[in-house]
Coordinates of C-alpha atoms and ligand atoms in Angstrom, one line a residue:
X1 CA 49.6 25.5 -35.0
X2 CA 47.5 24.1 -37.8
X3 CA 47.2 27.0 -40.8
X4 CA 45.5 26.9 -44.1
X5 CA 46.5 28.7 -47.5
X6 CA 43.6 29.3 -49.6
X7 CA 44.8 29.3 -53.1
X8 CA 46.3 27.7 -55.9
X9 CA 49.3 29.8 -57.5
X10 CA 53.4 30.6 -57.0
X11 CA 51.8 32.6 -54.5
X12 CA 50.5 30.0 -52.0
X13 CA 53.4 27.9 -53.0
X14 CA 56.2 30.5 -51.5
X15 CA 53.6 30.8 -48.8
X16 CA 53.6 27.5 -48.0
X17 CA 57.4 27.1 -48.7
X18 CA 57.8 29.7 -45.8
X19 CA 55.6 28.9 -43.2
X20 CA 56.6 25.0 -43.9
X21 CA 60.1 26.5 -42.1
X22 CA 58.7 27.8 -39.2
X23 CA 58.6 25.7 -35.9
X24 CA 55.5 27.0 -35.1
X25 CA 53.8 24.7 -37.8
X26 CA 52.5 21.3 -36.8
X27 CA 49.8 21.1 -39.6
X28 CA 50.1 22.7 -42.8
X29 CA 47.3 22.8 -45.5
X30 CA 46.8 24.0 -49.1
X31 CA 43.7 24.5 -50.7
X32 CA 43.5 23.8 -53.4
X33 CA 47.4 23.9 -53.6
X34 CA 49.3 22.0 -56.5
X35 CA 51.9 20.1 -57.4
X36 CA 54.5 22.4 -55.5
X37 CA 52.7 22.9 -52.3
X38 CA 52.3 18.9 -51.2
X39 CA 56.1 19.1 -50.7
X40 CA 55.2 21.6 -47.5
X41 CA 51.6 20.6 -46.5
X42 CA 48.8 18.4 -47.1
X43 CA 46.5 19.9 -50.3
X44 CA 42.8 19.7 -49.7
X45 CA 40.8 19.5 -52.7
X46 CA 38.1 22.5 -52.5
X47 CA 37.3 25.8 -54.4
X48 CA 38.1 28.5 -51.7
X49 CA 35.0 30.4 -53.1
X50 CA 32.9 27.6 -51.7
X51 CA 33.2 28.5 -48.0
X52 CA 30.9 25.9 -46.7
X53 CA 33.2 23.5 -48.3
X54 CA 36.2 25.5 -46.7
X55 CA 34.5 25.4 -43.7
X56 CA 34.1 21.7 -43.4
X57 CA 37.4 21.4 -43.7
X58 CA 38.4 24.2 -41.5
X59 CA 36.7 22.1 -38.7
X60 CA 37.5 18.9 -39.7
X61 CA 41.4 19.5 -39.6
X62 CA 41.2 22.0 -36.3
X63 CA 42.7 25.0 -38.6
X64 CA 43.7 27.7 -36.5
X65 CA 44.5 30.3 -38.6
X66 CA 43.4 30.8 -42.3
X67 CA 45.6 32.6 -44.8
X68 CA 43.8 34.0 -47.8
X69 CA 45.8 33.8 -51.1
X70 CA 43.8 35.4 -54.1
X71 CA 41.2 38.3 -53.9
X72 CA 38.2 36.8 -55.1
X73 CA 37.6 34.8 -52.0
X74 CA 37.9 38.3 -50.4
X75 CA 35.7 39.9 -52.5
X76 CA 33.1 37.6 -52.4
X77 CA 33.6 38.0 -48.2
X78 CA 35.0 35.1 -46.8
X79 CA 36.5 36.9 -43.7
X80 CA 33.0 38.5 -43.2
X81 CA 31.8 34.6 -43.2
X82 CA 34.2 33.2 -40.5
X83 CA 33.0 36.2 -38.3
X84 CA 29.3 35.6 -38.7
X85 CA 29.7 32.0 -38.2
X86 CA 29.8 30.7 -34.0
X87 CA 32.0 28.0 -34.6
X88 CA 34.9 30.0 -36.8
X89 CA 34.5 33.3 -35.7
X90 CA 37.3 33.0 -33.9
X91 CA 40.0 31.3 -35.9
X92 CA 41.8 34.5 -37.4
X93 CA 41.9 34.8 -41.4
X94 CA 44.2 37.1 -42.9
X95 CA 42.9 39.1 -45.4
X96 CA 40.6 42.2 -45.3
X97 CA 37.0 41.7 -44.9
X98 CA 34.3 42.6 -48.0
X99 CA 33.7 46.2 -47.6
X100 CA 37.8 46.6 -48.0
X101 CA 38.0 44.0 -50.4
X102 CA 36.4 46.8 -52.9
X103 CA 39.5 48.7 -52.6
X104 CA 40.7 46.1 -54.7
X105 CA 36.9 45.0 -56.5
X106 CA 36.0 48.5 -57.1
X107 CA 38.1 50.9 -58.5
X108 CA 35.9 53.9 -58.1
X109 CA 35.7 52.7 -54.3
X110 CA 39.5 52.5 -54.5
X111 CA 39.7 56.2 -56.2
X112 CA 37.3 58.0 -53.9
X113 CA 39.1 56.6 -50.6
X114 CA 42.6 58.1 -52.2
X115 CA 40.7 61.1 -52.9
X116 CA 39.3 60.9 -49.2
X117 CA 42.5 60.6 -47.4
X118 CA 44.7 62.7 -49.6
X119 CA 46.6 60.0 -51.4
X120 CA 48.2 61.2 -54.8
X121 CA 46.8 59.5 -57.8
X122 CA 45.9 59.8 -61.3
X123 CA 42.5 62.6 -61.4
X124 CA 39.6 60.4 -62.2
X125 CA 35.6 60.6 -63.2
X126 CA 33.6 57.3 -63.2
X127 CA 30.3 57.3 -65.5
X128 CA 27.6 54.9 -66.3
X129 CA 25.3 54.1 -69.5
X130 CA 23.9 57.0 -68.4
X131 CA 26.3 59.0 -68.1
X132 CA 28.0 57.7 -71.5
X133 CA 27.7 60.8 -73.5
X134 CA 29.4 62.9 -70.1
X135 CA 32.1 60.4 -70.8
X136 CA 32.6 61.5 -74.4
X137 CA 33.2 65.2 -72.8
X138 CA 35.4 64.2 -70.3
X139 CA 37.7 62.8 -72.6
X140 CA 37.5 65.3 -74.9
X141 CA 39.4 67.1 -72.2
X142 CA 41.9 65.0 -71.5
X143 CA 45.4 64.5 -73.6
X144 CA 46.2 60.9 -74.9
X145 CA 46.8 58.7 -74.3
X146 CA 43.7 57.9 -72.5
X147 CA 42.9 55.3 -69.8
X148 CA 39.8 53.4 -69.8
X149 CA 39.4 51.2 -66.1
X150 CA 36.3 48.4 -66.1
X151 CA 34.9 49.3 -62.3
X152 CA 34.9 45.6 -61.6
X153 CA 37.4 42.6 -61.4
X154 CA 38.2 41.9 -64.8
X155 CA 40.7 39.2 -64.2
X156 CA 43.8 41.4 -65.0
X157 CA 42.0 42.6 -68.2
X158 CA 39.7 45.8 -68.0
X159 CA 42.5 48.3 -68.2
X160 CA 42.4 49.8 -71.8
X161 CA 44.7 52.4 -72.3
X162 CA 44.2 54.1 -76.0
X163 CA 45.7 56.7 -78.2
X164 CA 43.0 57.7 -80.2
X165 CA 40.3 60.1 -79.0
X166 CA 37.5 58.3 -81.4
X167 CA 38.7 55.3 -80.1
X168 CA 38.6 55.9 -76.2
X169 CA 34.8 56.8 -77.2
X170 CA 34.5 54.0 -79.2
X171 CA 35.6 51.5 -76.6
X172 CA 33.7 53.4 -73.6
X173 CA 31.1 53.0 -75.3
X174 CA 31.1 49.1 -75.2
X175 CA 32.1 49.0 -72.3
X176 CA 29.5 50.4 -70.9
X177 CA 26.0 49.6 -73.1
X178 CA 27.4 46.6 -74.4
X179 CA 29.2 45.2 -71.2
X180 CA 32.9 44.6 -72.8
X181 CA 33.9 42.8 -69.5
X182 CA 30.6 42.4 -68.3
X183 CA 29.1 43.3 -64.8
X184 CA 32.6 44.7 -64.4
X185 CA 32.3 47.6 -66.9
X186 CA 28.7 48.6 -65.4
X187 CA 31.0 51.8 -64.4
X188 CA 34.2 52.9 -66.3
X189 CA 36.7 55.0 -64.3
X190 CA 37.9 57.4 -66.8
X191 CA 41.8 58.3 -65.6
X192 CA 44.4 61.0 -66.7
X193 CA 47.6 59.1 -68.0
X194 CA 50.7 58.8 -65.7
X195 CA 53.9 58.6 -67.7
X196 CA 56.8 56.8 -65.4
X197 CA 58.1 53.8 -63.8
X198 CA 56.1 51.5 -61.7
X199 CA 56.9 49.6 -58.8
X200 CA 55.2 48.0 -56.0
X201 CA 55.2 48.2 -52.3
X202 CA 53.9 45.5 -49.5
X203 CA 52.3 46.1 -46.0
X204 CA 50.8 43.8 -43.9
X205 CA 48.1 45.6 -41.1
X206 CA 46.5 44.4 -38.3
X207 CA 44.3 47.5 -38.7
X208 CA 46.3 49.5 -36.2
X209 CA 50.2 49.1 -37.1
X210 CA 51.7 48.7 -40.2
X211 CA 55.0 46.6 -41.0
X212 CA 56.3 47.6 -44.9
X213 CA 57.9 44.3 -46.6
X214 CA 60.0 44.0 -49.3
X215 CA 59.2 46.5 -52.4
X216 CA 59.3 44.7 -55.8
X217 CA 58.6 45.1 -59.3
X218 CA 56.5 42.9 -61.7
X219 CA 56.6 42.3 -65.7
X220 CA 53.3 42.3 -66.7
X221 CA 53.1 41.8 -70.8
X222 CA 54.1 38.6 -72.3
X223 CA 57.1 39.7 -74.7
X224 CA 60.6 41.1 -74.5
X225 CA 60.8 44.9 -74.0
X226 CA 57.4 44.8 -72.6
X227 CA 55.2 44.7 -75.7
X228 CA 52.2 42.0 -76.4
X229 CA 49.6 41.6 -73.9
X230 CA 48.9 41.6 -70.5
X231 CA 49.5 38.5 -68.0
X232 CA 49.3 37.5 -64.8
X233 CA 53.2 38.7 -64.7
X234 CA 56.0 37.5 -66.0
X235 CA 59.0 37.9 -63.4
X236 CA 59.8 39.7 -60.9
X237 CA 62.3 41.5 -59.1
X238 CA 63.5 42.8 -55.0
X239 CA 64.0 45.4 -54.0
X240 CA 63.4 47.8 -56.7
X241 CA 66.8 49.4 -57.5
X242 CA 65.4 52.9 -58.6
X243 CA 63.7 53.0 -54.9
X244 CA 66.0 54.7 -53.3
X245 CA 65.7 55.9 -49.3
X246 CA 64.5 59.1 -50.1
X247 CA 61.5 57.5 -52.5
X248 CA 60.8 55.1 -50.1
X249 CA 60.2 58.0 -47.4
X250 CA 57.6 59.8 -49.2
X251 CA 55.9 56.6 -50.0
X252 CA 55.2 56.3 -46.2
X253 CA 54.5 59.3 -45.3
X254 CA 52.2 60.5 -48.2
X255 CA 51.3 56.9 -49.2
X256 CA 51.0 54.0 -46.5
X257 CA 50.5 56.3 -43.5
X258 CA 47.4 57.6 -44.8
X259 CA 45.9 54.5 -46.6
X260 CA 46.5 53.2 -42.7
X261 CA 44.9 55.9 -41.2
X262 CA 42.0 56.1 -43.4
X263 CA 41.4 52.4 -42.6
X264 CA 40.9 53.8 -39.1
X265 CA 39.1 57.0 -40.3
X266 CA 36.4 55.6 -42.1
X267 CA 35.7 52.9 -39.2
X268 CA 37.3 50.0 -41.8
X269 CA 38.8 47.1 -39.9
X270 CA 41.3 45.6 -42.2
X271 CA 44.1 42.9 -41.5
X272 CA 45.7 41.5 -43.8
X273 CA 47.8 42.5 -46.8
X274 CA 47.8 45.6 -48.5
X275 CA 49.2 45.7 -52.3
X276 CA 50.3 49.1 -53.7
X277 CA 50.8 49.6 -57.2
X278 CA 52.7 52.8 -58.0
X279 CA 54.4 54.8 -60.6
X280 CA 56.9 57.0 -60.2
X281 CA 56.3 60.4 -61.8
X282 CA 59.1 62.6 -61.7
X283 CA 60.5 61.3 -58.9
X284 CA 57.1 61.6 -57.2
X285 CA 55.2 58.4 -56.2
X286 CA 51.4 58.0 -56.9
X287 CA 49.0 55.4 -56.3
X288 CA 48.2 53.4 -59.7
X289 CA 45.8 50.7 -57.5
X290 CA 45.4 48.9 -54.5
X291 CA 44.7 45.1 -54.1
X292 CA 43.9 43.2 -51.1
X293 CA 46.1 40.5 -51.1
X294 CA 49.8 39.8 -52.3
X295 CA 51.5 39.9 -55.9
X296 CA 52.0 36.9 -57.8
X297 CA 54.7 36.9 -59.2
X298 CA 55.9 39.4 -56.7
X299 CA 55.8 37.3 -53.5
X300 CA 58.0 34.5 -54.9
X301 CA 60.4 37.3 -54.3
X302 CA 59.5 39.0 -51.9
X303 CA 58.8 36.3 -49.1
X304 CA 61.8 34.8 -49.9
X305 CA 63.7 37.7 -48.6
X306 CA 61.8 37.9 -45.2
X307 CA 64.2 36.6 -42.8
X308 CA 61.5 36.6 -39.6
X309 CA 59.8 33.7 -39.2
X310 CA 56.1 34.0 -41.2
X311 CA 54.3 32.2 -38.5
X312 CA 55.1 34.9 -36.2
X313 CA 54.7 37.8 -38.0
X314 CA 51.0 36.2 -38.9
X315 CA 50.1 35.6 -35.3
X316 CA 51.1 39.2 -34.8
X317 CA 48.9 40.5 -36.8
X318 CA 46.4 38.5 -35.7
X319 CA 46.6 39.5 -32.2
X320 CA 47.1 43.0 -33.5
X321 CA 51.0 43.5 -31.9
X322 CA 53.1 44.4 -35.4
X323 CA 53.8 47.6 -33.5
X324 CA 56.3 45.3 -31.6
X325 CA 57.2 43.2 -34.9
X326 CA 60.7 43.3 -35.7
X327 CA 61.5 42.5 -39.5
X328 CA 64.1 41.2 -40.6
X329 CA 64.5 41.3 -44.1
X330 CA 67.6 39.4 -46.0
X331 CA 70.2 42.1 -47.8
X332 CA 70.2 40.3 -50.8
X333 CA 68.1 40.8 -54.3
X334 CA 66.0 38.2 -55.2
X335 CA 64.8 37.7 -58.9
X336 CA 62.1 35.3 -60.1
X337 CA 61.3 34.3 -63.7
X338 CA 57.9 32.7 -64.7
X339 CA 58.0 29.7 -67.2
X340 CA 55.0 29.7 -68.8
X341 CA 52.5 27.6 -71.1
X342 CA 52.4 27.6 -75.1
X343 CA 49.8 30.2 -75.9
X344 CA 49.2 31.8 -72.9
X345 CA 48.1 34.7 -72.3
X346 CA 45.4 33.6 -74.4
X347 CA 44.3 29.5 -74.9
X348 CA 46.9 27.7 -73.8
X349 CA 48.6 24.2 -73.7
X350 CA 48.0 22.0 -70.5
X351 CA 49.5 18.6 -69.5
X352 CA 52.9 18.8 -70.3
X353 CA 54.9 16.8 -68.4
X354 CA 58.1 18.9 -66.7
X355 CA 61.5 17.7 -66.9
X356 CA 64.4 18.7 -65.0
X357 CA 63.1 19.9 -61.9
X358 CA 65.6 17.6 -59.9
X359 CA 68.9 19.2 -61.3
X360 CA 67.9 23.1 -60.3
X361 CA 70.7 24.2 -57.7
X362 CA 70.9 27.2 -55.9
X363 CA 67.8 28.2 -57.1
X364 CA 64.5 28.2 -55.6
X365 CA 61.1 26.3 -58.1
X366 CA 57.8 27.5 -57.0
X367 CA 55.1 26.0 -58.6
X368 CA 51.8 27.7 -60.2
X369 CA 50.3 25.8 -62.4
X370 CA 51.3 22.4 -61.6
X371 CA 49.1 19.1 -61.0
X372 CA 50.8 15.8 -60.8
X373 CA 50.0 12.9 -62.8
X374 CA 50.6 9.6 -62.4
X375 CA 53.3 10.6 -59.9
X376 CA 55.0 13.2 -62.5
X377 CA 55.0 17.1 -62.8
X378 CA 52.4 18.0 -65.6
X379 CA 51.7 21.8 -66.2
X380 CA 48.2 22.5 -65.6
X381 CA 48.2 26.6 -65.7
X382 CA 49.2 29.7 -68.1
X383 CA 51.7 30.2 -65.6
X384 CA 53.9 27.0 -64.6
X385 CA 56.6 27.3 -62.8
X386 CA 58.3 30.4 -60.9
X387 CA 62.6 30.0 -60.8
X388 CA 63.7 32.2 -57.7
X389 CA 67.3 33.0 -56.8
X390 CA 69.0 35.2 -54.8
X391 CA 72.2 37.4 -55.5
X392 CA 74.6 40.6 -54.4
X393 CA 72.5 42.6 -57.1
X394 CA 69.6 41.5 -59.4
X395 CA 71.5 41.3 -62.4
X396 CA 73.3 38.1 -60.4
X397 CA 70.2 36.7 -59.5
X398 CA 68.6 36.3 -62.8
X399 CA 71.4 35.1 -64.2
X400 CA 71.4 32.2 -61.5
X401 CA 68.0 31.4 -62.4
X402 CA 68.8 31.7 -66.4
X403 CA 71.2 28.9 -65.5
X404 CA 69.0 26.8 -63.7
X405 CA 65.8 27.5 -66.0
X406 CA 68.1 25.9 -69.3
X407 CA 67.6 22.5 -67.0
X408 CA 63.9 22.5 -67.2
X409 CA 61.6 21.3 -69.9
X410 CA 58.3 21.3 -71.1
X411 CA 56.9 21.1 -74.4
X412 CA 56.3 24.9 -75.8
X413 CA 57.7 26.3 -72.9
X414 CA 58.2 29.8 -72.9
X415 CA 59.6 32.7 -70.5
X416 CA 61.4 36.5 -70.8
X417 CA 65.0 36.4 -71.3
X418 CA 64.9 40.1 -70.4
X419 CA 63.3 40.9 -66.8
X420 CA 65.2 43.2 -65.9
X421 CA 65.7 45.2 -68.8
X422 CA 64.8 48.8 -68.0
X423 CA 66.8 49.1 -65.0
Ligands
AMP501 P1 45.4 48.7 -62.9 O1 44.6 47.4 -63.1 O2 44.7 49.8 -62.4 O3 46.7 48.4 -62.1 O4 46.0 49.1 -64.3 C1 46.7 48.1 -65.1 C2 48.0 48.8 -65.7 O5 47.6 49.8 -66.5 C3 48.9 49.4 -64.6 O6 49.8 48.5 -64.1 C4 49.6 50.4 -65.5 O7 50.6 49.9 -66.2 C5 48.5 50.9 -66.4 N1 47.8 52.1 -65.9 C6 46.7 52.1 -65.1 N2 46.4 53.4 -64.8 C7 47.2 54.2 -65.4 C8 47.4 55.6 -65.5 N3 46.5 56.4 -64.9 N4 48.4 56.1 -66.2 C9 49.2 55.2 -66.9 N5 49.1 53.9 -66.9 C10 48.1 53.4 -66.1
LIG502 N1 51.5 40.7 -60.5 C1 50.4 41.5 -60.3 C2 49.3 41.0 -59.5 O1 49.5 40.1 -58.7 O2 48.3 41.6 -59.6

């Protein structure tokens, strides 16, 4: 079968490093792919928000099945465009359609379905301009620290979580008449704080059944002890030790079950992959967010410890069987650690050229932002590289890719020594 990653990231490169195994393949395409992905499948130079473009190509290159890496593609309704169209609307795409997509594009939409169906979560009010001097009040009766969400995608950013009363008005305030991140803050969810551990868990639906994947957990700031500021994420590690049988249990039952079910309830067809962000509250798990598509960093760990062939468990939930899906997952942790750019999170370096790629044993490189130049590896992203390895525990598979990352080079490279640290 002919398949097609949308995307660009570590993501689509342990994607493509997957399905590339699976016998099922006969063509394999990237788009826009990098430097990684060309080792598994051919990279087709398109935005995957310009869905004429991918549709062109879709046709061109007799793509059966379409695999949708990042959310905005989803948000901006590219499954809901393949349907409407006579000559895709049958070539499956994984990933929900628009009106699920706001689970991950809205998170009042995302609050009021938990709210809907049940599913614990932080207690919430939204407010508008309008509504800005409610805001103030609400607050006011709240305990810090207080937690400020920009309605919209915010690329990672429109979280604000603040200690000071004045300044939780202060910042809602620009939020919302001066547009802090834009359309995105039209609406500011207002949240109670959660204090605990977080952790993420993985399902893939066909709308009907459910399989769970491999749990993980992501570093999200850029320095050691998880202080600085936010990024993409910074390393990840599978399974989550602290997730122990009984945690994963109520996570099913008071978690995925009814974020399934209300799928059905409220008439939303969704297939595709369904990202749960949660904390763990005294030994209690609750919903921090929902997005529509899979963690990056968190599937370069989490796909490589999917045993089953990916090409199967894709065409499964295509034809809407995963009740009959058997997965097999692989025993063994699996840790990744992200070498990233000079700068980044903010500006950032580009072009370096990447030494040392050749000598990395036992130890899996997934590339992010990667472009090659003049036949060599040149970073071209905040986020580079992603090392993978596995091990009996976590603690031995970062130290396998510790080993391997002293190998590779690139000018003002930088990464965490300490993923890892609080477990
Ligand atoms: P979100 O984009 O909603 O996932 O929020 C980004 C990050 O902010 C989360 O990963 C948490 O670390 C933190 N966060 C969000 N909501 C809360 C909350 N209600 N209580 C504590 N921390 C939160
Ligand atoms: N690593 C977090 C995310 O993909 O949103």
């Amino acid at each position: 079968m002919n398949i097609l990653i949308l995307g660009s990231g570590g993501r689509e490169c342990t994607l493509a490093w997957k399905l590339a195994q699976s016998n099922k393949i006969k063509n394999l395409f990237i788009a826009p792919g990098n430097a990684g992905t060309s080792d598994y499948g051919e990279n087709l130079d398109l935005n995957p928000n310009d869905f004429e473009a991918v549709k062109k190509e879709v046709l061109e290159h007799n793509i059966q099945m379409v695999i949708v890496g990042p959310e905005d593609p989803l948000v901006n309704g590219i499954h809901d465009f393949f349907l409407s169209d006579d000559a895709l609307k049958n070539i499956p795409v994984i990933g929900p359609q628009k009106y699920a997509a706001q689970l991950e594009g809205s998170k009042e939409f995302a609050k009021k379905f938990m709210y809907r169906h049940n599913i614990p979560t932080a207690k919430y009010k939204s407010f508008t301009v309008e509504t800005l001097e409610k805001g103030f009040d609400f607050l006011e009766t709240l305990d810090a620290p207080y937690v400020l969400k920009a309605d919209g995608l915010a690329a990672g950013k429109g979280v604000l979580i603040l200690n000071d009363l004045q300044e939780a008005k202060d910042e809602l305030k620009e939020m919302l008449t001066n547009k802090k991140f834009g359309d995105a803050s039209t609406k500011v969810v207002i949240e109670e704080f959660l204090d605990g551990i977080e952790m993420s868990t993985f399902v893939l639906t066909d709308g009907k059944n459910y399989v769970i994947l491999p749990n993980a957990k992501d570093y999200k700031r850029i320095g050691e002890g998880d202080k600085g500021l936010n990024t993409g994420g910074m390393g990840a590690i599978s399974p989550v030790p602290f997730a122990d049988k009984e945690f994963l249990n109520k996570v099913e039952e008071r978690i995925i079950k009814p974020t399934i079910n209300g799928f059905k309830k409220d008439n939303i067809s969704y297939v595709g992959f369904v990202f749960i962000g949660l904390i763990k509250v005294n030994n209690e798990p609750l919903v921090i967010e929902y997005n529509v598509r899979m963690g990056d960093p968190e599937t370069e760990v989490v796909i490589p410890r999917i045993k089953s062939d990916l090409t199967d468990l894709f065409i499964a939930t295509a034809e809407k069987k995963l009740d009959t899906f058997k997965l097999e997952v692989d025993e063994r942790s699996a840790t990744t650690i992200m070498l990233v750019s000079g700068g980044y999170p903010e500006a950032y370096e580009k072009n370096k050229e990447i030494s040392g790629l050749d000598s990395v044993e036992d130890s899996i490189v997934f590339h992010a932002g990667t472009t090659l130049k003049n036949d060599k590896v040149v970073s071209s992203g905040g986020r580079v590289l992603a090392i993978t390895s596995y091990g009996e525990d976590f603690k031995q598979a970062l130290t396998q890719s510790y080993k391997n990352i002293e190998k590779i080079k690139f000018d003002q490279m930088n990464y965490r020594t300490d993923i890892g640290f609080d477990l």
